[in-house]
Coordinates of C-alpha atoms and ligand atoms in Angstrom, one line a residue:
X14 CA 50.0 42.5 -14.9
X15 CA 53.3 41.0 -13.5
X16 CA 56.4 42.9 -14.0
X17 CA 58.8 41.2 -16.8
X18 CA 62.4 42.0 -16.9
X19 CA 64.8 40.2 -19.5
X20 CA 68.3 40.9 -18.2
X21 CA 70.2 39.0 -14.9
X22 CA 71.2 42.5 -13.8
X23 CA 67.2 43.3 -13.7
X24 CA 66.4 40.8 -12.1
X25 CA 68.4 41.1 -9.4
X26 CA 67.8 44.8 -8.7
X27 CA 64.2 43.9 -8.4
X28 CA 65.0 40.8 -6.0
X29 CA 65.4 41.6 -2.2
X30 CA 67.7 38.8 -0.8
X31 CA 66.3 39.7 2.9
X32 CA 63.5 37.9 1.3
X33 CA 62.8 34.0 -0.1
X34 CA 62.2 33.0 -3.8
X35 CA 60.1 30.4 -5.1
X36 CA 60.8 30.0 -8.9
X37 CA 58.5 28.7 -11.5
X38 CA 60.3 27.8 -14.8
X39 CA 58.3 27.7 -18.1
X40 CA 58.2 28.2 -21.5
X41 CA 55.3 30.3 -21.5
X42 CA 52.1 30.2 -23.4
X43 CA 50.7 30.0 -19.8
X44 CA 47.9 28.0 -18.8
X45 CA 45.9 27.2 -15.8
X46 CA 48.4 23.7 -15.1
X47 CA 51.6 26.9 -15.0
X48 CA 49.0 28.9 -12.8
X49 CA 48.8 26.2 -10.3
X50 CA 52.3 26.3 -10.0
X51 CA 52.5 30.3 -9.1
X52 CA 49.3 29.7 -6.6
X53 CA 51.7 26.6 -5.0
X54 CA 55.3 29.0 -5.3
X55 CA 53.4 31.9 -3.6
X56 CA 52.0 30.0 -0.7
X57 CA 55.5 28.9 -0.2
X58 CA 57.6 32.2 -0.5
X59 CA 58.0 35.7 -0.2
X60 CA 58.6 36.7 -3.7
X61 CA 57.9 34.9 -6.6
X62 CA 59.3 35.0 -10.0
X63 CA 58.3 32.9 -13.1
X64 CA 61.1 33.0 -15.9
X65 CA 59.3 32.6 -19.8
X66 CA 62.3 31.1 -22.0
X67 CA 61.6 29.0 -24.5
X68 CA 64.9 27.3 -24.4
X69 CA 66.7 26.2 -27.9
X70 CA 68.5 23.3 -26.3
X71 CA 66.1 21.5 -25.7
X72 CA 64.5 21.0 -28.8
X73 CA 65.8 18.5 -31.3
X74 CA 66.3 19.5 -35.1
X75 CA 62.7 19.5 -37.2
X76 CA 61.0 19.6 -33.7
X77 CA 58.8 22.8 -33.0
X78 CA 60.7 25.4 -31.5
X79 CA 60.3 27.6 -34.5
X80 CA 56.2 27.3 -34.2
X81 CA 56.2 27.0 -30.1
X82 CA 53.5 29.6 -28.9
X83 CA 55.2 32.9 -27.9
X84 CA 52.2 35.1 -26.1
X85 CA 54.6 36.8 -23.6
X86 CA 52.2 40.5 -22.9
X87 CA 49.0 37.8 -22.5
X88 CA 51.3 35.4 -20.1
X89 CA 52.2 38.7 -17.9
X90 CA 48.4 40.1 -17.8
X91 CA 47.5 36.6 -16.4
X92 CA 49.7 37.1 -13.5
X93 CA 49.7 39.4 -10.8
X94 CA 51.9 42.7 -10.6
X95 CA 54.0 40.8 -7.7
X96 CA 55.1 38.4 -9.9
X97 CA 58.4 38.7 -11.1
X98 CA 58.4 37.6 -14.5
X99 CA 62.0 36.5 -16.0
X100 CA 61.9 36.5 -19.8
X101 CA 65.4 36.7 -20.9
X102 CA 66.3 36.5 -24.7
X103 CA 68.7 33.1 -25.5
X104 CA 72.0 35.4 -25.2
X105 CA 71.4 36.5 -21.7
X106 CA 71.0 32.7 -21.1
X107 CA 73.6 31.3 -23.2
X108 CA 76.4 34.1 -24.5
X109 CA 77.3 31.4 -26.6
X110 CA 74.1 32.2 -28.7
X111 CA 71.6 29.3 -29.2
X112 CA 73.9 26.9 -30.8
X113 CA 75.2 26.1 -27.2
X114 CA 76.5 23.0 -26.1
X115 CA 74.4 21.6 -23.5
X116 CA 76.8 21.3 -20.4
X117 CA 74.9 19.2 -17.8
X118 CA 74.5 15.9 -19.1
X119 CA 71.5 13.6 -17.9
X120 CA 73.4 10.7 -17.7
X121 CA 71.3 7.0 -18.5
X122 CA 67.9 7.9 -17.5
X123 CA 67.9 10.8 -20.0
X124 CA 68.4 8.1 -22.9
X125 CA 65.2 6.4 -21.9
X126 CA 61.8 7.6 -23.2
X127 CA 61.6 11.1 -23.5
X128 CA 65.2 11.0 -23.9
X129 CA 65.0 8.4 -26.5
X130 CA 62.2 10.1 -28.7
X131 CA 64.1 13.5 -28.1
X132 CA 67.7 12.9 -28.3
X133 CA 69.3 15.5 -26.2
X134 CA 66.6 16.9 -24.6
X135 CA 67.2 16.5 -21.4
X136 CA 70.7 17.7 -21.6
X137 CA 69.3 20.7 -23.0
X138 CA 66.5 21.1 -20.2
X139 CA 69.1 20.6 -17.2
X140 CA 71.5 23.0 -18.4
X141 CA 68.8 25.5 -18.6
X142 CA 67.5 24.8 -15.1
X143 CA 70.9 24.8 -13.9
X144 CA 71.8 28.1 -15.6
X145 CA 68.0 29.5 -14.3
X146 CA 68.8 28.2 -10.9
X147 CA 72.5 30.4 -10.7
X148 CA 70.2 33.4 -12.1
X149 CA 67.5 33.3 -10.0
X150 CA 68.9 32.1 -6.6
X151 CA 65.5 30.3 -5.7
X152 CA 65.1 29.2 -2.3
X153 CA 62.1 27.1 -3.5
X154 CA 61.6 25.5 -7.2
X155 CA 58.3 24.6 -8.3
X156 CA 57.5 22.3 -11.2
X157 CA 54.9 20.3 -12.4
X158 CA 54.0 16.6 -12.2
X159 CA 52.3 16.1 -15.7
X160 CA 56.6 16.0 -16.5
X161 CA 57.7 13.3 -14.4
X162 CA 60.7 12.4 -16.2
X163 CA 61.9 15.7 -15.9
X164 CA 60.9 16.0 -12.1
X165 CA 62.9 13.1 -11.9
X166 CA 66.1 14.2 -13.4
X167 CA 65.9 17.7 -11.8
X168 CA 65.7 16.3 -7.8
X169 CA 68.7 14.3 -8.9
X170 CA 70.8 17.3 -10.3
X171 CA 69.9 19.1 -6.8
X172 CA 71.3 16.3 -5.0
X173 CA 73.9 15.4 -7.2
X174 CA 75.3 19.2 -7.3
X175 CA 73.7 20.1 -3.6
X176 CA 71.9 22.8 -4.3
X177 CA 70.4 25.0 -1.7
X178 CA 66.5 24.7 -3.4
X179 CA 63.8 22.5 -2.4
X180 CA 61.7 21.2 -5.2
X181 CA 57.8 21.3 -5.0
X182 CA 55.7 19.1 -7.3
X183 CA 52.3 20.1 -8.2
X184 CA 49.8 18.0 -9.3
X185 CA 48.9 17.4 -13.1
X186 CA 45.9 20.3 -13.9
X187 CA 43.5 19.0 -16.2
X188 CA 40.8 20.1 -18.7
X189 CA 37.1 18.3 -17.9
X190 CA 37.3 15.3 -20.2
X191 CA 41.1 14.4 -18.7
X192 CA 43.0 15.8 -21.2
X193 CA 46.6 17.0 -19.4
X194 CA 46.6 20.8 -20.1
X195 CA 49.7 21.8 -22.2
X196 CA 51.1 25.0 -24.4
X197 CA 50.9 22.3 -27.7
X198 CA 47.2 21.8 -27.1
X199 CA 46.8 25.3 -28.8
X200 CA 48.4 23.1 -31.9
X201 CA 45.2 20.2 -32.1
X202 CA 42.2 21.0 -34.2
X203 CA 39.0 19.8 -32.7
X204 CA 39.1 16.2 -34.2
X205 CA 42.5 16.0 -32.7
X206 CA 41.5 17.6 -29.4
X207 CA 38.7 14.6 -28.7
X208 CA 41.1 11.7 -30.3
X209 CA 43.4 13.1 -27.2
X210 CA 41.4 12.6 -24.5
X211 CA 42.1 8.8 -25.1
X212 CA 45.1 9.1 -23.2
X213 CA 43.7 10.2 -19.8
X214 CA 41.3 7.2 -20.8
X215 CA 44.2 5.0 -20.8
X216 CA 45.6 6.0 -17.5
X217 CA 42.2 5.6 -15.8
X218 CA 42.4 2.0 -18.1
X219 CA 45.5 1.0 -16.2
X220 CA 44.4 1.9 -13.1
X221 CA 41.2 0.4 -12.8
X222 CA 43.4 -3.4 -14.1
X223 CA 46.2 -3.0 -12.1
X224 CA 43.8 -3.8 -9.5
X225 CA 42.7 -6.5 -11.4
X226 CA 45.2 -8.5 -13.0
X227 CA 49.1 -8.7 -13.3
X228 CA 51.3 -5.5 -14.6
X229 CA 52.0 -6.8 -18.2
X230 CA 48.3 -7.4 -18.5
X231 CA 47.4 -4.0 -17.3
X232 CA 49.4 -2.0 -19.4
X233 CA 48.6 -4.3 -23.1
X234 CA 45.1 -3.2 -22.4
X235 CA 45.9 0.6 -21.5
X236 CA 48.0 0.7 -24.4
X237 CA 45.2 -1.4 -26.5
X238 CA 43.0 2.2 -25.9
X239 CA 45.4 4.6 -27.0
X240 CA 46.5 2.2 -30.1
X241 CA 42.5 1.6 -30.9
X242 CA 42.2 5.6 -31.8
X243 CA 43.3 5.7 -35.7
X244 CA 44.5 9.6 -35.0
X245 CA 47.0 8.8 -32.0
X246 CA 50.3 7.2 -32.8
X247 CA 51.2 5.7 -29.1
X248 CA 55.1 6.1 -28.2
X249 CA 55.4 4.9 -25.1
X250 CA 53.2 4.1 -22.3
X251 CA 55.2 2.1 -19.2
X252 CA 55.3 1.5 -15.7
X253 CA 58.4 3.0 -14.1
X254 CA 59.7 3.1 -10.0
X255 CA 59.6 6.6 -9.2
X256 CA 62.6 5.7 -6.9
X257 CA 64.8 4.9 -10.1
X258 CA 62.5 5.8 -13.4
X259 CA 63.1 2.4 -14.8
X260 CA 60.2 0.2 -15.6
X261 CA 58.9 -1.8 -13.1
X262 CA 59.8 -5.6 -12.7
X263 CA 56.9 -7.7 -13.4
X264 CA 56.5 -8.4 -10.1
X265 CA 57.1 -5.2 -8.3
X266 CA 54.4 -4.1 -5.9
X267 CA 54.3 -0.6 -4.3
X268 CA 54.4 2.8 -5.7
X269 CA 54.4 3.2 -9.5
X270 CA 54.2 6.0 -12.5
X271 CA 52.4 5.7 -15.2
X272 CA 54.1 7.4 -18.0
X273 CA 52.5 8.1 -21.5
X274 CA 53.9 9.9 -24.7
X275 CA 51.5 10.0 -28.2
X276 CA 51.3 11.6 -31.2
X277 CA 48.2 13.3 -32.3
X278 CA 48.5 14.5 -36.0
X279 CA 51.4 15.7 -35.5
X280 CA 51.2 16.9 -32.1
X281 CA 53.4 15.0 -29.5
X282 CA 51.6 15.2 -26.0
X283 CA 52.9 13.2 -22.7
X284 CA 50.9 12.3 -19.2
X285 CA 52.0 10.8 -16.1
X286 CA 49.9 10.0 -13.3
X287 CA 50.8 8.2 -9.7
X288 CA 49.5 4.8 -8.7
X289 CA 49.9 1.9 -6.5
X290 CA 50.6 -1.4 -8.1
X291 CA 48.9 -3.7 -5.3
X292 CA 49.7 -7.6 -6.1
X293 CA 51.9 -8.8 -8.6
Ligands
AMP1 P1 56.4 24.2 -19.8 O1 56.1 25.6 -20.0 O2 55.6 23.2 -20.6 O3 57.9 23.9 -19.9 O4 56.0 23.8 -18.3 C1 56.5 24.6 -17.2 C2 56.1 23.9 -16.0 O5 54.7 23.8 -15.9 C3 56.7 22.5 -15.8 O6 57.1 22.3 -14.5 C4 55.5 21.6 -16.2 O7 55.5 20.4 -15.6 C5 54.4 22.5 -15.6 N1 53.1 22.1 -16.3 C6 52.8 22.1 -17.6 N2 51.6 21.7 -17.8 C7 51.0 21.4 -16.6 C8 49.8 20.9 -16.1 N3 48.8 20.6 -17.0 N4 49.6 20.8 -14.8 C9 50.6 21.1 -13.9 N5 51.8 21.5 -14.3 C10 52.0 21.7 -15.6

């Protein structure tokens, strides 16, 4: 059972500054993809601490922040008693109460998918990483692959600002049949759950005819899989530079991310995966 503390001035009493941090930000609801994470932040530090916030500003109006899964006693008997777990309520985050304005804006890249489905979202999620990051101190942060875009915008508030942290990525964690494991999987029934897995299906699609044929061709039929499954509604599925998150020119060759966002009932899930686009 980690120890969880849910004021700054906690927190820093337990924190020994002789020592490094690696920091794990989640929203909780742990699962074996946010365990991956602590494994990866305690190889890399001397202390650890994982903060559980399930942060208001980044969720739009009507979207589930109400419903999101709160299991904060489970999520600290699933770590151990070295873990420092952070679970601070919204006014030791924001004093401003959770009508905040964000205060780190995301700039052009935050408009586009996510950011286009979830006005404001990223705004939300970089001011509470940045506000996370002045709390904690980190030495090391940790996040996770399966949210590229957001991997994306938080290396470049590091550089922009020149924070002292290093960022570690960690490889999406998945359940048997490919399905990316997420807190909102708790929200599919079991019709929804196997309609999912058509996503994963659709990255391992893309792969296999990028190899194939051109990039325009490859991505019709990865979408045609996820479109083909009456219970998914597909957002977005694209091809972006991980150098720039923009979608890829048609005849870009190199490095790639596959990025995928659907809804399933009413369950919005994304994936990412890397790959190598190898002829135009
Ligand atoms: P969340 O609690 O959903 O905000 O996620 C907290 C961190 O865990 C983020 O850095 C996520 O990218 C990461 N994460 C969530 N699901 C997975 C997964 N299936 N595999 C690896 N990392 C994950």
């Amino acid at each position: 059972m980690a120890h969880v503390v849910s004021t700054s001035t906690e927190l820093r009493e337990l924190i020994d500054p002789s020592r490094t941090v690696a920091f794990v930000p989640t929203m909780g609801a742990l699962h074996q993809g946010h365990l991956a994470l602590v494994k990866k932040a305690k190889q890399l530090a001397d202390q650890v601490v994982v903060s559980i916030f399930v942060n208001p500003l980044q969720f739009g109006q009507g979207e589930d922040f109400d419903s999101y899964p709160r299991s904060l006693d489970k999520d600290a008997g699933l770590l151990d008693p070295e873990v420092i777990v952070f679970a601070p309520s919204v006014e030791a985050v924001y004093p401003e109460g959770k009508d905040a304005t964000p205060v780190v804006s995301a700039g052009a890249v935050g408009e586009l998918f996510e950011g286009k489905s979830r006005p404001g979202h990223f705004d939300g999620m970089l001011t509470v990483v940045s506000r996370l990051f002045t709390l904690v101190q980190p030495d090391v942060a940790v996040f996770g692959q399966k949210d590229a875009q957001q991997v994306f915008l938080v290396r470049k508030l590091v550089e922009d600002k020149k924070l002292p942290i290093e960022l570690v990525v960690v490889p999406t964690v998945r359940e048997e049949n490919g399905l990316a494991l997420s807190s909102r999987n708790v929200y599919l029934n079991a019709e929804e759950r196997n309609a999912a897995v058509c996503i994963p299906q659709a990255i391992a699609v893309l792969r296999q005819e990028i190899a194939k044929t051109n990039t325009a061709r490859a991505l019709e039929a990865a979408r045609r899989v996820i479109e083909s499954q009456p219970l998914v509604r597909l957002d977005y599925l694209e091809l972006v530079d991980p150098t720039t998150f923009l979608p890829v020119e048609s005849n870009y060759v190199g490095a790639a991310t596959v990025i995928v966002a659907a809804k399933v009932g009413t369950t919005r899930l994304i994936d990412t995966e890397n790959l190598e686009i190898v002829h135009a």
